[in-house]
Coordinates of C-alpha atoms in Angstrom, one line a residue:
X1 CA 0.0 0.0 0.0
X2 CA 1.0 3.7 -0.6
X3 CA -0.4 5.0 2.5
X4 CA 0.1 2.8 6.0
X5 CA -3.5 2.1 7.8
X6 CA -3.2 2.2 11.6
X7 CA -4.1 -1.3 13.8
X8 CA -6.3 -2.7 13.7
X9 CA -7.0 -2.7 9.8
X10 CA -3.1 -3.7 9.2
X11 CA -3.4 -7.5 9.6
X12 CA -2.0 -8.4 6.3
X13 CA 1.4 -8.1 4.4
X14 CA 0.7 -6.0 0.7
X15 CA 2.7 -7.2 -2.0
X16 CA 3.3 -5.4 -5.6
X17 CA 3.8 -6.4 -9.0
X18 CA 7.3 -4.5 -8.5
X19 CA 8.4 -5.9 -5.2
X20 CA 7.5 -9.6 -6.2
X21 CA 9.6 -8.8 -9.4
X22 CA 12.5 -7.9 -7.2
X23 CA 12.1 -11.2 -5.3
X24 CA 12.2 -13.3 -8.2
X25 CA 15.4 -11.7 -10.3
X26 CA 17.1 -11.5 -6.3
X27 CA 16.6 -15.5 -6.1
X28 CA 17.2 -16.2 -9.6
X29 CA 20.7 -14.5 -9.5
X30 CA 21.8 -16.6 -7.0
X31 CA 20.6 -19.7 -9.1
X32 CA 22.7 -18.6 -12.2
X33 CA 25.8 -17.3 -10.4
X34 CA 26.5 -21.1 -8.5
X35 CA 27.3 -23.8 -11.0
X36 CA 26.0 -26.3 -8.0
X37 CA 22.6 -26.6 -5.9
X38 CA 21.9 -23.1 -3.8
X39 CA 20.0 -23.6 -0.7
X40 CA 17.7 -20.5 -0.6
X41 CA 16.1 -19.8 2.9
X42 CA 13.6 -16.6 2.5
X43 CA 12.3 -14.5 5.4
X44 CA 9.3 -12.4 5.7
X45 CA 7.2 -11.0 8.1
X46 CA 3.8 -11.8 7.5
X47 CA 2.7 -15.5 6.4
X48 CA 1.0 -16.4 3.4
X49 CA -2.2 -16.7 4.8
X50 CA -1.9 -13.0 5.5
X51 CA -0.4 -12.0 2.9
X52 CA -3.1 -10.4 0.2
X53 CA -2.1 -10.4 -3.8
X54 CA -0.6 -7.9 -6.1
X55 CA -2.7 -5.6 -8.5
X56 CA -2.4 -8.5 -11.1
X57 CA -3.1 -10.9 -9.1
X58 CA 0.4 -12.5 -8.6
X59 CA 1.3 -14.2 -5.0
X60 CA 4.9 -15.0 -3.7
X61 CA 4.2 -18.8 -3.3
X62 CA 4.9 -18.9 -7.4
X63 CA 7.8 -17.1 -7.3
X64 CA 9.0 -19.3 -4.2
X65 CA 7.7 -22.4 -6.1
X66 CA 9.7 -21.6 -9.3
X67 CA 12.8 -20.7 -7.9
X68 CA 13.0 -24.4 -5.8
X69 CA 13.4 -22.1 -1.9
X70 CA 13.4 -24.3 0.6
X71 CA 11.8 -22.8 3.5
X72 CA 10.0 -19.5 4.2
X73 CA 10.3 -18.2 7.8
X74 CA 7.9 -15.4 8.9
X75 CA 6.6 -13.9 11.9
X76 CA 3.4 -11.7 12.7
X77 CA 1.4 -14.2 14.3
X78 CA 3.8 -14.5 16.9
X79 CA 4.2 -17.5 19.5
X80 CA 0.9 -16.7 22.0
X81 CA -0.9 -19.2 19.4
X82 CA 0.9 -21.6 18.8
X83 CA 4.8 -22.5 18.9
X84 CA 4.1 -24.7 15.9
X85 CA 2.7 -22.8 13.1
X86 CA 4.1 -25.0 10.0
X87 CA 2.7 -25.5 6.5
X88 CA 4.1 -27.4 4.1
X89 CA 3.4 -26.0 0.3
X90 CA 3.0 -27.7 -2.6
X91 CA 2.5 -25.9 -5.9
X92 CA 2.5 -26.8 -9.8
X93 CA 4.6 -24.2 -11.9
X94 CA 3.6 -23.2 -15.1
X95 CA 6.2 -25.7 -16.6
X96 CA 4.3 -29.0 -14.9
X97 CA 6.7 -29.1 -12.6
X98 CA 6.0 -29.9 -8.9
X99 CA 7.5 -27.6 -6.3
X100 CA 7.6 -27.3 -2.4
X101 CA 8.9 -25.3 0.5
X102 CA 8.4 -25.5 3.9
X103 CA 7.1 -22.2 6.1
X104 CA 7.5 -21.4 9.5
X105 CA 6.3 -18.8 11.5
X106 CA 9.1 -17.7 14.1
X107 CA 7.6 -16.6 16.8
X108 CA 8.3 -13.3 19.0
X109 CA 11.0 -12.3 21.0
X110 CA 9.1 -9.2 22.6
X111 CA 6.6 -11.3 24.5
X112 CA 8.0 -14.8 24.4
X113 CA 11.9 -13.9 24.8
X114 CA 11.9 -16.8 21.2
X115 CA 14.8 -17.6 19.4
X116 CA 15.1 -19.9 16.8
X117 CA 18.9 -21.6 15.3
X118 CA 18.8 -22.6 11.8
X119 CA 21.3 -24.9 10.3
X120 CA 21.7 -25.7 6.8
X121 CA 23.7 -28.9 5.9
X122 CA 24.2 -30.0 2.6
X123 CA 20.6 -28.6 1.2
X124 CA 18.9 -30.2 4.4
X125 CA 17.2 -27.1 6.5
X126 CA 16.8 -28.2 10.1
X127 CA 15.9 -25.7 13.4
X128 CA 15.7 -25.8 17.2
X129 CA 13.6 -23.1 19.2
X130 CA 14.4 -21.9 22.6
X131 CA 12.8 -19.7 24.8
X132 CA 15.4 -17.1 26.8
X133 CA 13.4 -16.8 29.6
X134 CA 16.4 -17.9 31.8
X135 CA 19.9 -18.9 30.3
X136 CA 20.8 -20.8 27.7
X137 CA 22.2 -24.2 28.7
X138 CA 22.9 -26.7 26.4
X139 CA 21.9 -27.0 23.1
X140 CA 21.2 -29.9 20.8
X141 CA 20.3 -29.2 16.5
X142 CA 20.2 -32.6 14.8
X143 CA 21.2 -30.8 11.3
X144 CA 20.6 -34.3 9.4
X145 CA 18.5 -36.3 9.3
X146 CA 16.2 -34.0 10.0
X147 CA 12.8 -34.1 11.4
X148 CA 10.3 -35.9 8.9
X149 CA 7.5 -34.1 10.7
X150 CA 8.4 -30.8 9.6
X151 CA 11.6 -30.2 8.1
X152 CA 11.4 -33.2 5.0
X153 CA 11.1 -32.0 1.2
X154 CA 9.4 -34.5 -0.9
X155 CA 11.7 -33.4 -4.0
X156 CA 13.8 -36.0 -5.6
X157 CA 15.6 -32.8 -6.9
X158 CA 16.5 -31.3 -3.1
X159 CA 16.8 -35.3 -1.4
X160 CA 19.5 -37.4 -1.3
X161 CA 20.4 -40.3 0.7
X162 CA 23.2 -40.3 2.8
X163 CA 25.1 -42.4 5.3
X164 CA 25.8 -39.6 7.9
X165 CA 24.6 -38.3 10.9
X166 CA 25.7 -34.3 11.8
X167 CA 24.7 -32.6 15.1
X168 CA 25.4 -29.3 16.6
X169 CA 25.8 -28.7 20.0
X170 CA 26.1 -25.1 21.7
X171 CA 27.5 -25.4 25.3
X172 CA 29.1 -23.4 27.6
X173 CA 30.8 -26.5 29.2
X174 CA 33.3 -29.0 27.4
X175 CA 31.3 -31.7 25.7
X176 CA 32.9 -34.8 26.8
X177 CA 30.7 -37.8 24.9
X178 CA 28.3 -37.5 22.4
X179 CA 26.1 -40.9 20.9
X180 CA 23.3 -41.1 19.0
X181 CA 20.2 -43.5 19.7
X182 CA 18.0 -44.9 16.7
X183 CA 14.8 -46.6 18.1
X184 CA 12.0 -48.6 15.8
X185 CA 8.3 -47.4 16.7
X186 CA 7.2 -50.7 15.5
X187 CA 9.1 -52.3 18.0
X188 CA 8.1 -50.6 21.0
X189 CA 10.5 -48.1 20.5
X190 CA 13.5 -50.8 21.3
X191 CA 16.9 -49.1 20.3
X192 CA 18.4 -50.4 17.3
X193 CA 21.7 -49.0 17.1
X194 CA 23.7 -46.8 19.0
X195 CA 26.4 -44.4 17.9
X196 CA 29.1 -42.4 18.7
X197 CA 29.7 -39.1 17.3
X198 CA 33.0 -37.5 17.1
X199 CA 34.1 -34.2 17.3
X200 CA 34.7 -32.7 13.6
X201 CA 38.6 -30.7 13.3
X202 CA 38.3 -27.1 12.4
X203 CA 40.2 -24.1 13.1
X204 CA 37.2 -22.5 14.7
X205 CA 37.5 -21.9 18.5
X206 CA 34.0 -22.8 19.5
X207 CA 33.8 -26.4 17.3
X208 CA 30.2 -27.6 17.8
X209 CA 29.7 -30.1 15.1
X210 CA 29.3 -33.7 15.8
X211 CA 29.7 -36.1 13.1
X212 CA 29.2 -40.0 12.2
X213 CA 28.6 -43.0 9.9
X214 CA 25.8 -45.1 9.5
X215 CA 24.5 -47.5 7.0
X216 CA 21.2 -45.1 5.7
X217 CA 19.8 -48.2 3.8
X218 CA 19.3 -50.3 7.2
X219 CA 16.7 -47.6 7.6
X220 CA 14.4 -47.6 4.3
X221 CA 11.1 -48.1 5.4
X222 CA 7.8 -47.3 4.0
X223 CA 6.6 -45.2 7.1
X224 CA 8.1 -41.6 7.5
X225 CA 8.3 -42.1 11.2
X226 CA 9.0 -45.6 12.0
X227 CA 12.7 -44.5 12.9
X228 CA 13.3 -42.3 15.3
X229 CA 16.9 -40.5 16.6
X230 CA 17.6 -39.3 19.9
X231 CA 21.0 -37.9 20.5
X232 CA 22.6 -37.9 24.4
X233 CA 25.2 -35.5 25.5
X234 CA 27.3 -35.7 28.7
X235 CA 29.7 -32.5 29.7
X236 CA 32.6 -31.9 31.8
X237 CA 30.4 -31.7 34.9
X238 CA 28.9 -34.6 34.5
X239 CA 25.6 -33.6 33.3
X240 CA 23.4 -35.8 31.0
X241 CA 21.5 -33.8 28.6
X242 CA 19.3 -35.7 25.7
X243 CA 17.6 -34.3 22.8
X244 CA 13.8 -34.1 21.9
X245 CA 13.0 -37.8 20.4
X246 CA 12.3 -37.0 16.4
X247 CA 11.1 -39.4 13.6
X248 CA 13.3 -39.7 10.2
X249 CA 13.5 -40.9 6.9
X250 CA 16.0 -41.5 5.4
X251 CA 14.3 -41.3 1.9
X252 CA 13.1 -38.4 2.6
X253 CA 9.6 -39.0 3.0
X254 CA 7.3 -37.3 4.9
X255 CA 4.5 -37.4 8.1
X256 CA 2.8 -34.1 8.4
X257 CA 0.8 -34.1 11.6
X258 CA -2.5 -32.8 11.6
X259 CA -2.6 -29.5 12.9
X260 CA -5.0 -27.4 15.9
X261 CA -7.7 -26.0 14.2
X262 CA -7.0 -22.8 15.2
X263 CA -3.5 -23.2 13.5
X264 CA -5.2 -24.4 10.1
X265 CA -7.2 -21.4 10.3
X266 CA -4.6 -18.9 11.0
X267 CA -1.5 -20.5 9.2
X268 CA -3.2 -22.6 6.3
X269 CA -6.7 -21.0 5.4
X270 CA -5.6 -18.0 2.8
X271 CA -7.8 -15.2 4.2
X272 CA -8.0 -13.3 1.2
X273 CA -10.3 -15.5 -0.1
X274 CA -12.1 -16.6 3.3
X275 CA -12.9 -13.2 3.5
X276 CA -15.0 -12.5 0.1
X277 CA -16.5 -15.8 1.0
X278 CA -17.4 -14.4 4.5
X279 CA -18.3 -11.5 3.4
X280 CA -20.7 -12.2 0.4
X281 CA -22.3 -14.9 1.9
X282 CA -23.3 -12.5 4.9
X283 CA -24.3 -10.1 3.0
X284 CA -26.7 -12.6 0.6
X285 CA -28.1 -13.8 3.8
X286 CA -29.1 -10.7 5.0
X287 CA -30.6 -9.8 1.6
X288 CA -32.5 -12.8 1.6
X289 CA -33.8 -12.4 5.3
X290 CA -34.8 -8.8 4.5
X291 CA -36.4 -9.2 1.0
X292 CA -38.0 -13.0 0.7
X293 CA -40.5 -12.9 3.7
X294 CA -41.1 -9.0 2.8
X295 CA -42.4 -11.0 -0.9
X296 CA -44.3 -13.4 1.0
X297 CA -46.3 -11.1 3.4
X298 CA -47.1 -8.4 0.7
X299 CA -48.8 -11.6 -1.2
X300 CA -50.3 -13.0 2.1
X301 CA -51.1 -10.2 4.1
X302 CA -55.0 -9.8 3.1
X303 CA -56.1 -12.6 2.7
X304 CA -58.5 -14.3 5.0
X305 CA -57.1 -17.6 5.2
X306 CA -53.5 -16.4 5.4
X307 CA -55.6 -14.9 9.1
X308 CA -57.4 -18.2 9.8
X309 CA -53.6 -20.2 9.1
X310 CA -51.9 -17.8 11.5
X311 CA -54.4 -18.8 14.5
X312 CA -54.4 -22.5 13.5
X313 CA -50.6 -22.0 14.3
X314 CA -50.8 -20.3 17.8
X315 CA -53.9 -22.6 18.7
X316 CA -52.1 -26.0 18.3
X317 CA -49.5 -26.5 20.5
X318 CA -45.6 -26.6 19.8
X319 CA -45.8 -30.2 19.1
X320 CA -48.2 -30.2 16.2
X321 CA -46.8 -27.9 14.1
X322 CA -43.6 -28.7 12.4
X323 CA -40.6 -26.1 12.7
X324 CA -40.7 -24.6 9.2
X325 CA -44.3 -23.6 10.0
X326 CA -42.9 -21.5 12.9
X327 CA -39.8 -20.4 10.6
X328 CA -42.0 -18.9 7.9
X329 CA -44.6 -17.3 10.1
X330 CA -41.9 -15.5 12.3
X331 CA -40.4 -14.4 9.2
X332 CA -43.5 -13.0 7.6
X333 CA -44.8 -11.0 10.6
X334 CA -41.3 -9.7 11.4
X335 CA -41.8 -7.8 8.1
X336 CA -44.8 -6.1 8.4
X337 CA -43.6 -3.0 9.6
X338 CA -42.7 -0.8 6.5
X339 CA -41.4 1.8 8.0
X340 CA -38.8 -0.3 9.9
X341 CA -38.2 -3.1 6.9
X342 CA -37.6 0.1 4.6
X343 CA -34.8 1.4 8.0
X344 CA -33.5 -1.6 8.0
X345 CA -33.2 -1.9 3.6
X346 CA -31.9 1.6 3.5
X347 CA -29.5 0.5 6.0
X348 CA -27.9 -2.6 4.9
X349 CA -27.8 -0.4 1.2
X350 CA -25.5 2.0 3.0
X351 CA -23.6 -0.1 4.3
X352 CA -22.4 -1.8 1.1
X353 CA -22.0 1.6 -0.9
X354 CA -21.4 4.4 1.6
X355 CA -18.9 5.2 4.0
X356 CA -19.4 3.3 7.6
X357 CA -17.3 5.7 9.9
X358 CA -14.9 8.7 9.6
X359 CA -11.6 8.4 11.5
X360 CA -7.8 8.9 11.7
X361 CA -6.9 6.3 9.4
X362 CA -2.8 6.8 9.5
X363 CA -1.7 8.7 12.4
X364 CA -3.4 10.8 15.6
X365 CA -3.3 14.1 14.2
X366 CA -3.7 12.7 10.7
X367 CA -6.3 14.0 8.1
X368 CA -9.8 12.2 8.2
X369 CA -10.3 8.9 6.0
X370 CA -13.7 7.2 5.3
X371 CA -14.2 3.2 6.2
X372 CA -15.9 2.1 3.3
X373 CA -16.8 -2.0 3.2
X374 CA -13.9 -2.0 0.0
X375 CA -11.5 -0.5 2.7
X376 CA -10.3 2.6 3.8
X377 CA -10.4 6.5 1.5
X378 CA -7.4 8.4 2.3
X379 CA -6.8 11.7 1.4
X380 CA -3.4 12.0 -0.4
X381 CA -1.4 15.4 -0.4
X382 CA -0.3 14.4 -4.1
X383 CA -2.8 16.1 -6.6
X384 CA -5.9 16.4 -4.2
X385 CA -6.5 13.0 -4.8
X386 CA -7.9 10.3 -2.7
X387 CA -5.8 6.4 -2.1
X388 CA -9.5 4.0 -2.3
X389 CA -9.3 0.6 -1.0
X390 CA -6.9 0.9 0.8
X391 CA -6.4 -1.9 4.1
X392 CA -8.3 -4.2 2.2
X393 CA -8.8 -7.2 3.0
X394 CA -7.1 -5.9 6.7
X395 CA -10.7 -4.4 7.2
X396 CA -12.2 -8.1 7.8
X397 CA -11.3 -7.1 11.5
X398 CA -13.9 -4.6 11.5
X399 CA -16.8 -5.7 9.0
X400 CA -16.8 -9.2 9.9
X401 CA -17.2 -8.4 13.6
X402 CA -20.2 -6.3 12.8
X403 CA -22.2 -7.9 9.9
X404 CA -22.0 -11.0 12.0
X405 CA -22.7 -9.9 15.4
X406 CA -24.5 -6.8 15.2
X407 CA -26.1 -6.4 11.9
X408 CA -27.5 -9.6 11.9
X409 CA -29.0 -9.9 15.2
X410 CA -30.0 -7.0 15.0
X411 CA -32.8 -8.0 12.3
X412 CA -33.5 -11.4 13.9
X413 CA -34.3 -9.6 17.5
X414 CA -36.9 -6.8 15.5
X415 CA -38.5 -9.9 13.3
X416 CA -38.9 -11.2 16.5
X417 CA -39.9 -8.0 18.7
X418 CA -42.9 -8.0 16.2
X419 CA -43.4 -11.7 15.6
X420 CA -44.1 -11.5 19.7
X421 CA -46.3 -8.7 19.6
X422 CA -48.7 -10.4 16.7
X423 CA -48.7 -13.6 18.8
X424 CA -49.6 -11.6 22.5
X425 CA -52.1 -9.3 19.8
X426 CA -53.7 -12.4 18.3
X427 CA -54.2 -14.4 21.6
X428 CA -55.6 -11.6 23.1
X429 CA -58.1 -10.8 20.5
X430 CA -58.9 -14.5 20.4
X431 CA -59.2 -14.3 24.3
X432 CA -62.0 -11.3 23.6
X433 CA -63.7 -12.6 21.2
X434 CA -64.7 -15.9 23.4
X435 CA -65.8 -13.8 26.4
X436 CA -69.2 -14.2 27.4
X437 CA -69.0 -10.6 29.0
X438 CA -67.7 -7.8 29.4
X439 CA -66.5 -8.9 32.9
X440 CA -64.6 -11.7 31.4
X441 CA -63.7 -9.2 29.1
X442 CA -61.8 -7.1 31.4
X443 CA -60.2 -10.1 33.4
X444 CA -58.9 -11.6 30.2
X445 CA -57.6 -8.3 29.1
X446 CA -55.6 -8.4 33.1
X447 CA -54.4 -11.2 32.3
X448 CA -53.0 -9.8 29.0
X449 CA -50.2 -8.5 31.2
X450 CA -48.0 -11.9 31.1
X451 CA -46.2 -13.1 34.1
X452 CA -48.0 -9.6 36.1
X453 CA -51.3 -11.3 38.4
X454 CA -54.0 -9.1 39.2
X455 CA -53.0 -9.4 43.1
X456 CA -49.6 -8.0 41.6
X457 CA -50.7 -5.1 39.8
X458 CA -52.9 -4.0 42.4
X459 CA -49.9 -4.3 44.8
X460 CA -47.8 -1.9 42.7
X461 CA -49.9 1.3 42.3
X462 CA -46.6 3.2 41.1
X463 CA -47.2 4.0 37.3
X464 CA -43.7 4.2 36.6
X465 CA -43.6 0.6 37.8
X466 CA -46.7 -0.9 35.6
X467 CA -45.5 1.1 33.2
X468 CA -42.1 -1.1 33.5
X469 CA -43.7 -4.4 33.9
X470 CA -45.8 -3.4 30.9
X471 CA -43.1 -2.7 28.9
X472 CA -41.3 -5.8 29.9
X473 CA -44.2 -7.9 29.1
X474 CA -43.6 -11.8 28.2
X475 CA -40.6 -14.0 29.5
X476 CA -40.4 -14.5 25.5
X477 CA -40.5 -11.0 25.1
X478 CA -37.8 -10.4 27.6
X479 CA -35.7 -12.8 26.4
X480 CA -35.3 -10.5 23.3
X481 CA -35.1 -7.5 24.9
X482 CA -31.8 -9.3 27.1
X483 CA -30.9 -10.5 23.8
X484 CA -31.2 -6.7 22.7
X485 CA -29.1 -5.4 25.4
X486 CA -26.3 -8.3 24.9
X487 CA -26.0 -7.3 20.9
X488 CA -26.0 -3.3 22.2
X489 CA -23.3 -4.2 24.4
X490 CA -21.4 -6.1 22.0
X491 CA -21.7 -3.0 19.3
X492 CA -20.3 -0.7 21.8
X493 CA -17.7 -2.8 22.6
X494 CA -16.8 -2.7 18.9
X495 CA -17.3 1.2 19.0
X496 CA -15.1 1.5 21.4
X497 CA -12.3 -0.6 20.1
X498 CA -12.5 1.3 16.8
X499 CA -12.6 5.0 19.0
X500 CA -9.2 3.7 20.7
X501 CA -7.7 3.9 17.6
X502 CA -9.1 5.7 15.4
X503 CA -10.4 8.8 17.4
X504 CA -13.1 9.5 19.5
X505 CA -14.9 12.4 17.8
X506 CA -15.0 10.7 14.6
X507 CA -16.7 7.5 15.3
X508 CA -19.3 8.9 17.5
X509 CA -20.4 11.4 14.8
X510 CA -20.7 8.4 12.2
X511 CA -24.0 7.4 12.8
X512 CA -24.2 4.4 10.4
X513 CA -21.8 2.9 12.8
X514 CA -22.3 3.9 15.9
X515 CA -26.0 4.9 16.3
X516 CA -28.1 3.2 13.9
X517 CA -27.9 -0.1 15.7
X518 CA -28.9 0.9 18.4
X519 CA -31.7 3.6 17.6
X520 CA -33.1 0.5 15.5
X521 CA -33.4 -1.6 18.7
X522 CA -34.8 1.2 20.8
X523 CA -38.0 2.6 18.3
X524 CA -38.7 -1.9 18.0
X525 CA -38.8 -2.2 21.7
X526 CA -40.7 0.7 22.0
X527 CA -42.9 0.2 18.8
X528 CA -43.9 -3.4 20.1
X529 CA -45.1 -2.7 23.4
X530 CA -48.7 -4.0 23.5
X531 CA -50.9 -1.5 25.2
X532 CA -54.0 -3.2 27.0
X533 CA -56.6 -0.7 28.4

């Protein structure tokens, strides 16, 4: 983006035709100046899954794909998720070829003090994390064979077997032994083979590779983690330290484990896309709810049996009447007030072509941008002109939030503010019609006041008091009217979120977002109040 968008409508990365460009010529120089295999290791900041396409469309998981990188780290998400956030790619170039690459997401240091050592050994990428909450002790990188959970490539191209086993170890103390354990998971984990590692010469003062031999074809198998390795490490002060037990192949085959679902949807699920899909089918749903049972009614409304089918529902009981029955009638008589179905049209209009809020969309003190549902209209010194679209699809943080749980509900609760009132309206007429007198009459009508007794009513004399209980009416009635304060108390919470940071002032004089919610809410609770004389 030209212009940067303040949190928190700057959840993804925003790449450009030019920038990916660079990326590609940057990687492919390094393929044409080595006349052997380069290992290329790329780092980022945001993932994939965060990180929205170019003007024409292009993405950095081709360019990674075609030039053969082997792994992608990244950060953004940090480590409060999840200290695991891996996804293996796999992607067809344009030439038919098959390409992969491994990303990880790095962590934080700010909050979780994380740290991660990356080795690279003879085109095998292997890591260890390590959390510097207190020192560092000992540590143990099994650079190859590496972990067939999360560090394999299933590329002939990139894989090679070989009969060697490398491992770095970072100590402050002199290592005095060093042996390596392979164990068979089909075998109750029994160890197969142990090994010593030696210490490999170089002129380095700190030496911390480990080296040995092995036989790699005793260890073909046809699972990716039937084999495991385990490597133990004793120093000068006699203290044993072992390494976390990992699977291998030495074929290079792999075992993803099935990720938390919270990590698929925050590592794996490309959110770009999840969000028009989100987005669209929200808004079609709301279209639908608005405009189908409007249709219905306006073809219903006046005729007589349409009346007689309505009573036949509220006499039989629950039981009798199959769900859709309820579904439809609901629906219908939540329409029939045009002056609030045409607020509530006009509204959801808006909301898809007109600005939702005002506020300061770059800095404290910065001019004031428009929140449209495409993203954010920024002034721009250059020319007069205005940067549209801008943070998009970043603003998913604030129209998701709102479509789902405000605009929404809000609809269902009025539907059902008047769907109540025609069913307390109905019963009551019914009630008046079957009274044999006008005594009857007026104890039926009493009795209109649900949940209130006469002994009750009589009790409180206060007006301000019947006037509440009237008001209150039903337990179904104020079921909605708690389910009304709940989705008023979740839109200020949103309100207020969005006034932290992007001004006070603005958001409370931008009625479509703040307001309009809730004076929708109010004039259906008041509107549905069933006065009984």
């Amino acid at each position: 983006m030209s212009v940067g968008i303040r949190f928190p409508a700057n959840l993804f990365g925003h790449s450009t035709d030019k920038r990916i460009e660079a990326v590609n010529l940057e990687l492919q120089y390094w393929t044409n100046r080595s006349n052997v295999p380069v290992t290329k290791v790329v780092f980022g900041h945001f993932p994939m899954s965060f990180t929205a396409s170019s003007e024409k469309g292009q993405r950095y998981e081709s360019v990674f794909a075609r030039q053969s990188i082997s792994a992608y780290l990244c950060g953004h998400l940090h480590a409060k998720v999840s200290k695991q956030l891996w996804r293996y790619h796999e992607i067809r170039t344009a030439e038919d070829h098959k390409s992969s690459f491994w990303e990880w997401e790095l962590g934080d240091w700010k909050d979780s003090r994380l740290i991660r050592i990356l080795a690279i050994d003879g085109g095998a990428v292997s890591f260890i994390d390590h959390t510097l909450k207190q020192a560092l002790e000992t540590s143990i990188l099994v650079t190859y064979p590496t972990d067939s959970r999360s560090m394999n490539i299933l590329d002939s191209e990139k894989w090679s077997m070989r009969n060697d086993i490398n491992v770095l170890i970072f100590s402050h103390q002199v290592i005095r032994n060093v042996s390596a354990r392979v164990f068979d998971s089909h075998s109750e984990f029994k160890i197969v083979e142990e090994i010593p590692l030696q210490l490999v010469a170089s002129t380095v003062t700190h030496r911390p590779l480990y080296h040995a031999k092995w036989n790699a074809e005793n260890y073909r198998s046809s699972s990716a983690t039937r084999y495991w390795l385990q490597v133990f490490v004793l120093d000068s002060h006699g203290l044993k330290i072992s390494s976390e037990q990992r699977p291998f192949s030495v074929e290079g085959k792999m075992a993803i484990p099935t990720s938390p679902w919270t990590n698929y949807l925050l590592f794996e699920v490309q959110w770009e896309d999840m969000y028009q899909v989100l987005l669209w089918s929200n808004l079609a749903f709301t279209i639908v709810l608005l405009f189908i049972p409007k249709l219905l009614y306006h073809f219903v409304r006046r005729s007589s049996s349409y009346q007689r089918w309505a009573l036949s529902i509220l006499s039989s009981p629950i039981q009798q009447r199959k769900a859709y029955f309820w579904l439809v009638w609901f629906l219908m008589e939540g329409t029939r007030s045009k002056p609030f179905w045409f607020s509530m049209v006009i509204y959801v209009l808006w909301l898809i072509e007109m600005p939702w809020f005002w506020g300061h969309a770059t800095s404290e003190n910065g001019e004031i941008a428009q929140m449209y549902l495409s993203g954010w209209s920024v002034p721009v010194h250059d020319g007069g002109l205005m940067g549209n679209k801008l943070s998009n699809p970043d603003v998913l943080v604030i129209t998701l939030p709102f479509l789902y749980l405000v605009v929404v509900p809000v609809i269902v609760l009025i539907y059902g503010l008047f769907a109540e009132n025609s069913i307390v309206f109905l019963r009551h007429r019914r009630r008046i019609v079957s009274s044999a007198d006008s005594a009857n009459m007026h104890a039926e009508s009493s009795i209109m006041l649900p949940v209130a007794p006469r002994a009750l009513l009589m009790k409180f004399t206060d007006k301000m008091v019947s006037m509440m209980i009237q008001f209150c009416g039903s337990w179904t009635r104020r079921a909605l009217l708690l389910s009304c304060l709940i989705t008023a108390a979740i839109h200020l919470k949103l309100c207020s979120k969005l006034m932290s940071a992007y001004g006070i002032v603005p958001i409370v004089l931008s009625p479509p977002l703040t307001w309009i919610p809730l004076l929708l809410l109010v004039g259906a609770a008041y509107c549905t109040v069933l006065h009984v004389d």
